[in-house]
Amino acid sequence: MSELLNGNGALSLVPKADGKQSAKDFKTDQEVRWCPGCGDYAILAAVQTFLPELGLRRENICFVSGIGCSSRFPYYMNTYGFHSIHGRAPAIATGLAASRPDLSVWVVTGDGDALSIGGNHLIHALRRNVNLKILLFNNRIYGLTKGQYSPTSEVGKITKSTPMGSLDAPFNPISLALGAEGTFVARTIDSDRRHLQSVLRAAAQHNGTALVEIYQNCNIFNDGAFDPLKDPEVRDDVTVRLEHGEPIVFGREGDKALRRSASGRFEVVRTADVDASQIAVHDARDPDPSLAFALSRLDSPAFEHTPIGIFRQVERPSYDEQLRAQLAEAVDRDGPGDLAALLAGGDTWRID
Amino acid sequence: MSELLNGNGALSLVPKADGKQSAKDFKTDQEVRWCPGCGDYAILAAVQTFLPELGLRRENICFVSGIGCSSRFPYYMNTYGFHSIHGRAPAIATGLAASRPDLSVWVVTGDGDALSIGGNHLIHALRRNVNLKILLFNNRIYGLTKGQYSPTSEVGKITKSTPMGSLDAPFNPISLALGAEGTFVARTIDSDRRHLQSVLRAAAQHNGTALVEIYQNCNIFNDGAFDPLKDPEVRDDVTVRLEHGEPIVFGREGDKALRRSASGRFEVVRTADVDASQIAVHDARDPDPSLAFALSRLDSPAFEHTPIGIFRQVERPSYDEQLRAQLAEAVDRDGPGDLAALLAGGDTWRID
Amino acid sequence: MTKQVQQLDRVIIRFAGDSGDGMQLTGDRFTQETASFGNDLSTLPNFPAEIRAPAGTLPGVSSFQLHFADHDILTPGDAPNVLVAMNPAALKANIGDLPRGGDLIVNTDEFTRRNLAKVGYAANPVEDGSLDEYRVHALPLTSMTVGALEDFDISKKDAERAKNMFALGLLSWLYHRPTEGTLAFLERKFAKKPGIMKANIAAFQAGWSYGETTEAFSVQYEVKPAAQPAGLYRNITGNMALAYGLVAAGVRSGLPVFLGSYPITPASDILHELSKHKRFGVRTFQAEDEIAAIGAALGASFGGSLGVTTTSGPGIALKSETIGLAVATELPLLVIDVQRAGPSTGMPTKTEQADLLQVMYGRNGEAPVPIVAPQSPSDCFDAALEAARIAVRYRTPVVLLSDGYLANGSEPWRIPDVDTLPTIEPGFAEPGEEGFQPFRRDPETLARPWAVPGTAGLEHRIGGLEKPDGSGNISYDPDNHDTMTRLRQAKIDGIANDIPPLAVDDPSGRARVLVLGWGCTYGSIAAAVRRVRAAGGEIAQAHLRHLNPFPANLGQVLRSYDRVVVPEINLGQLALLLRGKYLVDVIGYNRMRGLPFKAEELAGVIQDVIDSE
Amino acid sequence: MTKQVQQLDRVIIRFAGDSGDGMQLTGDRFTQETASFGNDLSTLPNFPAEIRAPAGTLPGVSSFQLHFADHDILTPGDAPNVLVAMNPAALKANIGDLPRGGDLIVNTDEFTRRNLAKVGYAANPVEDGSLDEYRVHALPLTSMTVGALEDFDISKKDAERAKNMFALGLLSWLYHRPTEGTLAFLERKFAKKPGIMKANIAAFQAGWSYGETTEAFSVQYEVKPAAQPAGLYRNITGNMALAYGLVAAGVRSGLPVFLGSYPITPASDILHELSKHKRFGVRTFQAEDEIAAIGAALGASFGGSLGVTTTSGPGIALKSETIGLAVATELPLLVIDVQRAGPSTGMPTKTEQADLLQVMYGRNGEAPVPIVAPQSPSDCFDAALEAARIAVRYRTPVVLLSDGYLANGSEPWRIPDVDTLPTIEPGFAEPGEEGFQPFRRDPETLARPWAVPGTAGLEHRIGGLEKPDGSGNISYDPDNHDTMTRLRQAKIDGIANDIPPLAVDDPSGRARVLVLGWGCTYGSIAAAVRRVRAAGGEIAQAHLRHLNPFPANLGQVLRSYDRVVVPEINLGQLALLLRGKYLVDVIGYNRMRGLPFKAEELAGVIQDVIDSE
Ligand SMILES: Cc1ncc(C[n+]2csc(CCOP(=O)(O)OP(=O)(O)O)c2C)c(N)n1
Ligand SMILES: Cc1ncc(C[n+]2csc(CCOP(=O)(O)OP(=O)(O)O)c2C)c(N)n1
Ligand code: SF4
Ligand code: SF4
Ligand SMILES: [Mg+2]
Ligand SMILES: [Mg+2]
């Protein structure tokens, strides 16, 4: 089987476009209906300007979404699109991806759509490793239903449904995805197009399920949720950019770094205070997700040091290629299906 | 609020029984209908002999289950019981626990019930930290429906629904629970009553959601799934017993130990080869779940070194006590609700 | 300048503008002023599904229609007498509904080339004569507002934003509305932003003065208060009344209310409202999905709470398996469906009555549940209490079928005296019964005991598997299953003896045609019936509160008329049930436009049937 | 010893024992022998929900009934002529069904004090005379088996286990069954355990010899082969036939089959079977839950596969929201509901027809779907093909309503010639159409184009929001919604013109009473009709394959009879639809025992109606 698997992953079976594409090729005639100032605009533009780089035939790209502001996304993409129902996009996309290796399948979802009603489909997609690229627009609020707290809202959040503050501890989508056996787990942010596109680039090429959490501002119901990561004054001090193979250093002047303490935990140190060899080097390819998990815990409500980038990116055969391989193997072994023979199988007798 | 929270957790509000209880008090007249030899019998007996120790009034204990062989459990417990529908027990129990602080609420579920159809309710219960004690009977198979692979079955498993072997990577329930912000996460095994009961003891006292994974043998459809952990010849060599505050040493002669490597990973070493100070000490109370997560990854399909015990046990206010506190605070602030005043609130006018 | 004052018996105003223009707020305030003035009224908000659809576009138009009168009225009105259009999109989307000769107030500042082009106007309709058939008041509302606020220390944007208050002031003057309420409201709302508060008040007053001083308006109108029963009144929306009904049900039963809910339009506001009433011991739980929401509610019911779950049609679909479990375990549970236009996601902000058969039959196996429907916004209060009464008395899930129109629409409500509200007896099983049988039924109601955890000696197990009556253990006995299926059905059917017979309004007693409705169509039907009668027609009217079981006399009522017309905002769901049960050839009238019926439309339908007699 | 041979035209045998006694296997083997002998036959397995309920208890009893005859038969038979009871529990659970004078074979070895006590027998019924009215053959089957296997090198437990083969051998002798099939089967089954294989074969032969040599049985019976149409036959269960029908639908349409499923009794076997047919390009996906299962199937349909999902009633409840999405997006999808007794978890291994209204109406909004039902185990093959045809041709989800009895019951099936099977045309939209309109309908079928990803120039977006016909963009226009709702309904209603009219079997043409059924009741009804006719009654029979829409002539058929009897294993679900649609006062006959109707019972019901004429 392993042979069959080789090179069958990700985009290798998706036909390439004939000519050069531009962002315009991916725009539809539909009016974009997000609130002015919504972070979704920036993500849409980033995706539309990124896709030409992949050079795939437009008709072989599909966007599948659930319900929410973010889930309107497919209407604005001039590809095949499916705006489905709340929380179910990963399930629908799984059927599509598992049956069509010649498609590049993207899921667009929100923090409510993916983590609240759709939580089960998300974690199962991750462990199955179906060829889906999941873009999770995390604005830490239910936008479309006008502002209730979401599974990523910070504790104590006052919203329409929690006038005295929310009680439940939020999910950290990265930790959850790592605990769910995700093979590609990343975080980026709406306001940093370069970073966003660099993550999309890696995700698109990944063989299996890629989860990309995108911090997204909802300027109507949760404005400024990620301001520390955006404010030019502080962002470099609190954003920890993860790069595979690079020492984890951050701060405006690279003045902070991560070190593994004796106990095994990560600790933030002043770069100047430690020897370069003590600075942790990010290894997204580590088969063991434990270090990626530990990095995910650096995140805190106060945004003291928030990692963005690719936490984990490892190889594991994708569900769809393995399924394909089983089909091929069955044919190899016993020949293609013969309906007449099938029906006449088992114990039969003839009456004349 | 913090005052209100004090001491309101876990069992403090559950009335105590008048006299001494025995296991018999917890047996019903219902015939137990598991297959002869099923691991569920041992777990039932362990729970029935453990409960008297808690000394709670029997009528203040509830068992809520989903559907599956394991979920028949409540019928055999002479307490209040609710045998609900597939996957939904955590949700139902959440409503019960959040509205009745005077109850000790237990959920009994299977690997299919909890992790397949019920996965979303499970992870949300964990992050919410409702006062539920969830016993997940993990036999790595769907028992009741006669033997399909489950989300904990090992890759390549041949079952009725996967004649060429299953394709999806299984969940590690411990990793998943840790990724879902669980405050109490443990593993035990049907065949070791002492260990099982020690874990139940801690779980019962925990304020919030406790997840106890119990390795359980299904001798009909997945016999011997945990044999390495049971076989007297090898079990001590492969079972890593986690005890809070204790160095992590295992092997029949205590000849193996865990050490934190420079990279931050756990590695198995010969106890004799290292200095005692280098041996990792288990800290279930660590606020950061990263080390517990790393321990959970020691588990492997080959059972080379499988940790059992309490991976994580930390304090976080439970959902139900916080909800109670909000109700109390609202009354404190504005007095108890007055229906007439409510109805006559807002802009009114009188017609005579 | 003294103005002429003209008396009117009723007026329908529609405020229309961009989603960002604050039309819902303007409408709400005008409604409150009107309510406190003592008119009868009815409202119809209409807004896009998008939070803020792009400014100036057709999908972004938001409107609020208000009907008020010096007599009791039933609907928000078919067509406005006055249309306020804050921009070209609002004009384009609404002008079709304004009858010839209607008053049209347009904000000319927004009629820029760009805005006109956005909605496909080649020329400016205010100038090209295409509005000649209306009484057009073309006013630069924005610039007048900005002008009035020149001296205030606020941004231009904030000044522009206050234009809705200018419009409100103008309309308040035009219809002689009291203003104290609005002033107090603005003070409350902007208490933390005094600059904005003062500006809004000033804009409001400028609008009023503009009406009073300018020549643009020569006539002022007066709509006298309506003669209504004595009492204390407030204006209330359906969702608010429903939430209050649930709080009241908790108080009157002594049961703590537990709401498990997942947000969904148009039901979310019930969750929002109930989350404010913690003082009443009301617990609200925002669940991870609809299944968890109803599951938690059912768990709370098992624990002795009044378990409630609120949702709309798509959520009901998800809850259906758990409703079946509630049927099998025979626990009280309120399932509230605020219907919206389907199928699937459909049109979330638009109304429809197409979930009746879903809630009636949408579960595996024979799983009957009672169904109750409110008929007007304020009636949601009583309907919620009635649903709770049935649920608790019969230990059964009950579906309450509201809809988007009732939910967001409002009307004056005479606030009931709390002591006159029905009491609900939980009647918990008492501790200590020997050999407790969780499925031993009350011979009268066929209800089983509700034995809550914590009660000594009543320990028992329930579940979704079939069970014999009495013990509640597991049973696969063939005949027992037949018996139990019939018992569960008989319990629900028996509720027919515990609800009032259907009342028919047939003043002359000579009508040969009956019009029968349910739910939100009450107002439209009643208004249509008035029209028909005013024109000399004989018509009987009845409205069903209970959809399952039907009132005991329903068959007889149906058979006493030659023709029965059943208007529904679906393809004939009640009609199917009536035909199937009573074999009466009822005539359906069905339109699914996401909006309530117009009285005129129904009057025509009814008249046609009378004429064809 | 020469035995007397008695000719019989038909026999009903029931094998009953403990879950661990291998009764299903024994029944299966006897069935295969009987089938290959050329009898017509029908089977009814009946097993507990528990995997292995405790040995020797009533809930642990498993049985298998087989009816075989020298003529064509329709049901597994009302009551057995022969009961094989392997232990006291099996006796107790089944003896009530054995008519006086029936043959009873009991395994006396199991009638120990302990086993008797377990099921509440105070005395041994084999000895206390309480079985005197039957022809009792009290045989120590276990010890005879163990005795026969003395010389084999197997454990005592394994020897004891072979007792079912001893019984099978005895019965095979008694009814003159061919034995080669069973011998070959045992060789295959135990190929890897030669010791066990030989022991089982020896036990089987010992049973046969015992019959031949002992005096206990003086008579041997013979049931001649039935005259059946020429062809190649096999015995097949409903689930197997259904799975084959799906494979065939894939082959005949050229579409790859994609099954998304979550295991549930009694539907799981379809998943198991299809997972074996990867050679046909059939993809099976065991999903995390029912919602994911149908979601994946719908996603695959979007991608151009034949999307299928299989489940039972509780799973349908969960899938209902997604079925609504399939209605709104108008994609082909097969939804297979193998019904079981409800409500809620109900009795998972027992049959029922109570999901008809659920699949008809269990979704929010107006969301019509075609419904097709097979009428016998082998008919599941044709019904699956028909459902696929409709789904693909009309771009719609179609529900196929099987049930637990059809699923596990079996009958001989004449294997069809593949070339005679219907072909199904996917008719994908072709690339390159200018200005592609995903909702432009075929004027004849009203179906929309199926444009699959990968087709250049047809990029488009679909979703659950309302849309205008043609473009498929989002639309909140009121009139458009009314139009679209009616179009979706009209598309489904129009299928009535594309299905055969309902055929009525009314040989004399003089019947005044029609009995109309659907689904699994076909066999019982037809057998009852035969009885009534044999007794001189005039009765017409018809059976519905299509439950939505109904065949175009159904109203006319109903009206041409004075009385219409509708037997259903529910509380009258088809009856409601018929009454509601045609206003015909059909008479329901309803029993929910988790079992098919008995022919005798129905014959009585029908006769009563005829007599009351
Ligand atoms: C079954 C169902 N339940 C609930 C809803 C209502 N609903 C629509 S979107 C949404 C949550 C949106 O939040 P998120 O996924 O974070 O998306 P955002 O709008 O913030 O982008 C909810 C609750 C629905 N449409 N369908
Ligand atoms: C809604 C629904 N879907 C499917 C089923 C069928 N079903 C019952 S139990 C089960 C899985 C059981 O596996 P697990 O939870 O591991 O429990 P076990 O029997 O192994 O203890 C399934 C699929 C059901 N009863 N209800
Ligand atoms: S509500 Fe928030 S997330 Fe939704 S479109 Fe507006 S700004 Fe964006
Ligand atoms: S099938 Fe397996 S899990 Fe179920 S009762 Fe039998 S042995 Fe136990
Ligand atoms: Mg969001
Ligand atoms: Mg299991």
CSV table of C-alpha atoms in Angstrom, one decimal, chain D residues 226-471:
chain,number,residue,atom,x,y,z
D,226,ALA,CA,-42.3,-25.5,-5.1
D,227,ALA,CA,-43.1,-24.7,-8.7
D,228,GLN,CA,-41.3,-21.4,-9.3
D,229,PRO,CA,-40.4,-19.5,-12.4
D,230,ALA,CA,-37.3,-20.8,-14.1
D,231,GLY,CA,-34.1,-19.1,-13.1
D,232,LEU,CA,-31.1,-19.0,-10.9
D,233,TYR,CA,-32.1,-18.5,-7.2
D,234,ARG,CA,-30.5,-17.7,-4.0
D,235,ASN,CA,-31.9,-17.0,-0.5
D,236,ILE,CA,-31.4,-13.4,0.5
D,237,THR,CA,-32.2,-11.2,3.5
D,238,GLY,CA,-33.5,-7.7,3.1
D,239,ASN,CA,-30.4,-5.9,4.2
D,240,MET,CA,-28.3,-8.0,1.8
D,241,ALA,CA,-30.7,-7.3,-1.1
D,242,LEU,CA,-30.7,-3.7,-0.2
D,243,ALA,CA,-26.9,-3.5,-0.3
D,244,TYR,CA,-26.8,-5.3,-3.6
D,245,GLY,CA,-29.4,-2.9,-4.9
D,246,LEU,CA,-27.1,0.0,-4.0
D,247,VAL,CA,-24.1,-1.6,-5.7
D,248,ALA,CA,-26.3,-2.2,-8.7
D,249,ALA,CA,-27.5,1.4,-8.7
D,250,GLY,CA,-23.9,2.4,-8.8
D,251,VAL,CA,-23.1,0.1,-11.7
D,252,ARG,CA,-26.2,1.1,-13.7
D,253,SER,CA,-25.7,4.8,-13.2
D,254,GLY,CA,-21.9,4.8,-13.6
D,255,LEU,CA,-21.8,6.8,-10.4
D,256,PRO,CA,-19.4,5.8,-7.6
D,257,VAL,CA,-21.4,4.8,-4.5
D,258,PHE,CA,-20.4,6.7,-1.3
D,259,LEU,CA,-22.0,5.4,1.9
D,260,GLY,CA,-21.8,7.5,5.0
D,261,SER,CA,-23.1,5.6,7.9
D,262,TYR,CA,-23.1,5.2,11.7
D,263,PRO,CA,-23.8,1.7,13.0
D,264,ILE,CA,-27.3,1.1,14.4
D,265,THR,CA,-29.5,-1.9,14.7
D,266,PRO,CA,-31.0,-3.1,12.4
D,267,ALA,CA,-29.3,-1.2,9.6
D,268,SER,CA,-25.6,-1.9,10.4
D,269,ASP,CA,-25.5,-5.0,8.1
D,270,ILE,CA,-25.9,-2.8,5.1
D,271,LEU,CA,-22.7,-0.9,6.1
D,272,HIS,CA,-21.0,-4.2,6.7
D,273,GLU,CA,-22.0,-5.6,3.4
D,274,LEU,CA,-21.1,-2.5,1.3
D,275,SER,CA,-17.7,-2.3,3.0
D,276,LYS,CA,-16.9,-5.6,1.2
D,277,HIS,CA,-17.5,-4.2,-2.3
D,278,LYS,CA,-14.6,-1.9,-2.8
D,279,ARG,CA,-13.9,-3.5,-6.1
D,280,PHE,CA,-17.0,-1.7,-7.3
D,281,GLY,CA,-15.6,1.6,-6.3
D,282,VAL,CA,-18.0,1.6,-3.4
D,283,ARG,CA,-16.6,3.9,-0.6
D,284,THR,CA,-17.9,3.2,2.9
D,285,PHE,CA,-17.3,5.8,5.6
D,286,GLN,CA,-18.1,5.0,9.2
D,287,ALA,CA,-18.7,8.4,10.5
D,288,GLU,CA,-18.6,9.8,14.1
D,289,ASP,CA,-22.3,10.1,14.2
D,290,GLU,CA,-25.4,10.1,12.1
D,291,ILE,CA,-25.2,13.8,11.2
D,292,ALA,CA,-21.6,13.4,9.9
D,293,ALA,CA,-22.7,10.3,8.1
D,294,ILE,CA,-25.4,12.1,6.0
D,295,GLY,CA,-23.2,15.2,5.8
D,296,ALA,CA,-20.4,13.2,4.2
D,297,ALA,CA,-22.9,11.5,1.9
D,298,LEU,CA,-24.3,14.8,0.8
D,299,GLY,CA,-20.8,16.2,0.3
D,300,ALA,CA,-20.0,13.2,-1.9
D,301,SER,CA,-23.2,13.8,-3.9
D,302,PHE,CA,-22.2,17.4,-4.4
D,303,GLY,CA,-19.0,15.9,-5.8
D,304,GLY,CA,-20.8,13.6,-8.2
D,305,SER,CA,-21.1,10.4,-6.2
D,306,LEU,CA,-24.3,8.5,-5.5
D,307,GLY,CA,-24.4,9.6,-1.8
D,308,VAL,CA,-26.2,7.1,0.5
D,309,THR,CA,-26.7,7.0,4.2
D,310,THR,CA,-28.2,4.1,6.2
D,311,THR,CA,-29.7,4.2,9.6
D,312,SER,CA,-32.8,3.5,11.7
D,313,GLY,CA,-35.4,5.8,13.2
D,314,PRO,CA,-33.3,7.5,15.9
D,315,GLY,CA,-30.7,8.2,13.3
D,316,ILE,CA,-33.3,9.7,11.0
D,317,ALA,CA,-34.2,12.1,13.7
D,318,LEU,CA,-30.6,13.3,13.9
D,319,LYS,CA,-30.3,13.5,10.1
D,320,SER,CA,-33.4,15.6,9.6
D,321,GLU,CA,-31.7,18.9,9.5
D,322,THR,CA,-29.3,17.7,6.8
D,323,ILE,CA,-32.1,16.1,4.8
D,324,GLY,CA,-33.6,19.6,4.8
D,325,LEU,CA,-30.3,21.0,3.4
D,326,ALA,CA,-30.4,18.3,0.7
D,327,VAL,CA,-34.0,19.4,-0.2
D,328,ALA,CA,-32.9,23.1,-0.3
D,329,THR,CA,-29.8,22.4,-2.4
D,330,GLU,CA,-31.6,19.8,-4.6
D,331,LEU,CA,-28.9,17.2,-4.6
D,332,PRO,CA,-29.4,13.4,-5.1
D,333,LEU,CA,-29.2,11.5,-1.9
D,334,LEU,CA,-30.4,8.2,-0.7
D,335,VAL,CA,-31.6,8.1,2.9
D,336,ILE,CA,-32.3,4.5,4.1
D,337,ASP,CA,-34.3,4.0,7.2
D,338,VAL,CA,-34.5,0.5,8.5
D,339,GLN,CA,-37.3,1.1,10.9
D,340,ARG,CA,-37.4,-0.4,14.4
D,341,ALA,CA,-39.8,-0.2,17.3
D,342,GLY,CA,-39.9,3.2,18.9
D,343,PRO,CA,-40.3,5.8,20.3
D,344,SER,CA,-36.8,6.7,21.4
D,345,THR,CA,-34.5,3.7,21.8
D,346,GLY,CA,-37.7,1.5,21.9
D,347,MET,CA,-37.0,-2.1,21.1
D,348,PRO,CA,-34.0,-2.0,18.7
D,349,THR,CA,-34.3,-5.5,17.5
D,350,LYS,CA,-38.0,-5.5,16.8
D,351,THR,CA,-39.8,-4.2,13.8
D,352,GLU,CA,-42.3,-1.4,13.3
D,353,GLN,CA,-43.6,1.0,10.5
D,354,ALA,CA,-43.9,4.1,12.6
D,355,ASP,CA,-41.3,6.3,10.8
D,356,LEU,CA,-43.5,7.1,7.9
D,357,LEU,CA,-44.7,10.4,9.1
D,358,GLN,CA,-41.3,11.2,10.5
D,359,VAL,CA,-39.7,10.9,7.1
D,360,MET,CA,-42.6,12.6,5.4
D,361,TYR,CA,-42.6,15.6,7.7
D,362,GLY,CA,-39.7,15.6,10.1
D,363,ARG,CA,-37.9,18.7,8.9
D,364,ASN,CA,-38.3,22.4,9.4
D,365,GLY,CA,-40.2,24.3,6.7
D,366,GLU,CA,-41.9,22.8,3.7
D,367,ALA,CA,-39.3,20.2,2.7
D,368,PRO,CA,-40.9,17.4,0.6
D,369,VAL,CA,-39.0,14.2,-0.1
D,370,PRO,CA,-40.0,11.1,-2.2
D,371,ILE,CA,-40.5,8.0,-0.1
D,372,VAL,CA,-40.1,4.4,-1.5
D,373,ALA,CA,-40.8,1.2,0.5
D,374,PRO,CA,-39.9,-2.4,-0.3
D,375,GLN,CA,-42.4,-5.1,0.4
D,376,SER,CA,-40.4,-8.2,1.0
D,377,PRO,CA,-36.7,-9.0,1.7
D,378,SER,CA,-35.7,-9.6,-1.9
D,379,ASP,CA,-37.8,-6.6,-3.0
D,380,CYS,CA,-35.3,-4.4,-1.2
D,381,PHE,CA,-33.1,-4.8,-4.2
D,382,ASP,CA,-35.6,-3.3,-6.6
D,383,ALA,CA,-36.7,-0.7,-4.2
D,384,ALA,CA,-33.1,0.5,-3.8
D,385,LEU,CA,-32.7,0.8,-7.5
D,386,GLU,CA,-36.0,2.7,-7.8
D,387,ALA,CA,-35.0,5.1,-5.0
D,388,ALA,CA,-31.7,5.8,-6.7
D,389,ARG,CA,-33.5,6.4,-10.0
D,390,ILE,CA,-35.7,9.0,-8.5
D,391,ALA,CA,-32.9,10.6,-6.5
D,392,VAL,CA,-30.7,11.1,-9.6
D,393,ARG,CA,-33.4,12.0,-12.0
D,394,TYR,CA,-35.0,14.6,-9.8
D,395,ARG,CA,-31.9,15.8,-7.9
D,396,THR,CA,-33.6,15.1,-4.5
D,397,PRO,CA,-33.0,13.2,-1.3
D,398,VAL,CA,-35.2,10.1,-1.4
D,399,VAL,CA,-36.1,8.0,1.7
D,400,LEU,CA,-36.2,4.3,1.4
D,401,LEU,CA,-38.2,2.8,4.3
D,402,SER,CA,-37.2,-0.7,5.1
D,403,ASP,CA,-37.7,-2.2,8.6
D,404,GLY,CA,-36.3,-4.8,10.9
D,405,TYR,CA,-38.4,-7.6,9.7
D,406,LEU,CA,-37.5,-7.1,6.0
D,407,ALA,CA,-33.9,-6.5,7.0
D,408,ASN,CA,-33.3,-9.8,8.7
D,409,GLY,CA,-36.0,-11.9,7.2
D,410,SER,CA,-35.1,-13.8,4.1
D,411,GLU,CA,-36.7,-15.5,1.1
D,412,PRO,CA,-35.6,-17.1,-2.2
D,413,TRP,CA,-34.7,-14.5,-4.8
D,414,ARG,CA,-34.6,-15.1,-8.5
D,415,ILE,CA,-31.4,-13.5,-9.5
D,416,PRO,CA,-32.1,-10.9,-12.1
D,417,ASP,CA,-30.3,-10.6,-15.4
D,418,VAL,CA,-28.1,-7.6,-15.0
D,419,ASP,CA,-28.9,-6.3,-18.4
D,420,THR,CA,-32.6,-6.1,-17.6
D,421,LEU,CA,-32.0,-3.7,-14.7
D,422,PRO,CA,-33.0,-0.1,-15.2
D,423,THR,CA,-30.3,2.2,-16.3
D,424,ILE,CA,-29.9,5.5,-14.5
D,425,GLU,CA,-28.7,8.6,-16.3
D,426,PRO,CA,-26.7,11.0,-14.2
D,427,GLY,CA,-27.0,13.7,-16.9
D,428,PHE,CA,-24.3,15.9,-15.4
D,429,ALA,CA,-24.3,19.5,-16.6
D,430,GLU,CA,-21.8,19.9,-19.5
D,431,PRO,CA,-18.9,22.2,-19.3
D,432,GLY,CA,-18.9,25.5,-21.0
D,433,GLU,CA,-22.5,26.7,-20.8
D,434,GLU,CA,-22.4,30.5,-20.8
D,435,GLY,CA,-23.9,32.1,-17.8
D,436,PHE,CA,-24.5,28.9,-16.0
D,437,GLN,CA,-27.6,28.9,-13.8
D,438,PRO,CA,-27.4,26.2,-11.2
D,439,PHE,CA,-31.2,26.4,-10.5
D,440,ARG,CA,-32.4,26.5,-14.1
D,441,ARG,CA,-34.9,23.6,-14.1
D,442,ASP,CA,-35.6,21.0,-16.7
D,443,PRO,CA,-39.1,21.9,-17.7
D,444,GLU,CA,-40.3,18.2,-17.7
D,445,THR,CA,-38.9,17.0,-14.4
D,446,LEU,CA,-38.4,20.5,-12.7
D,447,ALA,CA,-35.0,19.1,-11.7
D,448,ARG,CA,-32.0,21.4,-11.6
D,449,PRO,CA,-28.7,20.7,-13.3
D,450,TRP,CA,-26.1,18.6,-11.4
D,451,ALA,CA,-22.9,20.4,-12.1
D,452,VAL,CA,-20.0,18.7,-10.3
D,453,PRO,CA,-16.8,20.4,-9.2
D,454,GLY,CA,-14.1,19.9,-11.7
D,455,THR,CA,-16.4,21.0,-14.5
D,456,ALA,CA,-14.9,24.2,-16.0
D,457,GLY,CA,-17.2,27.1,-16.4
D,458,LEU,CA,-19.9,25.8,-14.1
D,459,GLU,CA,-18.4,27.2,-10.8
D,460,HIS,CA,-21.3,28.0,-8.6
D,461,ARG,CA,-22.4,28.2,-5.0
D,462,ILE,CA,-25.3,26.4,-3.3
D,463,GLY,CA,-26.6,26.5,0.2
D,464,GLY,CA,-29.5,26.3,2.6
D,465,LEU,CA,-30.6,30.0,2.3
D,466,GLU,CA,-33.5,30.8,0.0
D,467,LYS,CA,-32.6,31.5,-3.5
D,468,PRO,CA,-34.2,32.7,-6.7
D,469,ASP,CA,-34.8,30.1,-9.4
D,470,GLY,CA,-32.1,30.2,-11.9
D,471,SER,CA,-29.1,31.9,-10.3
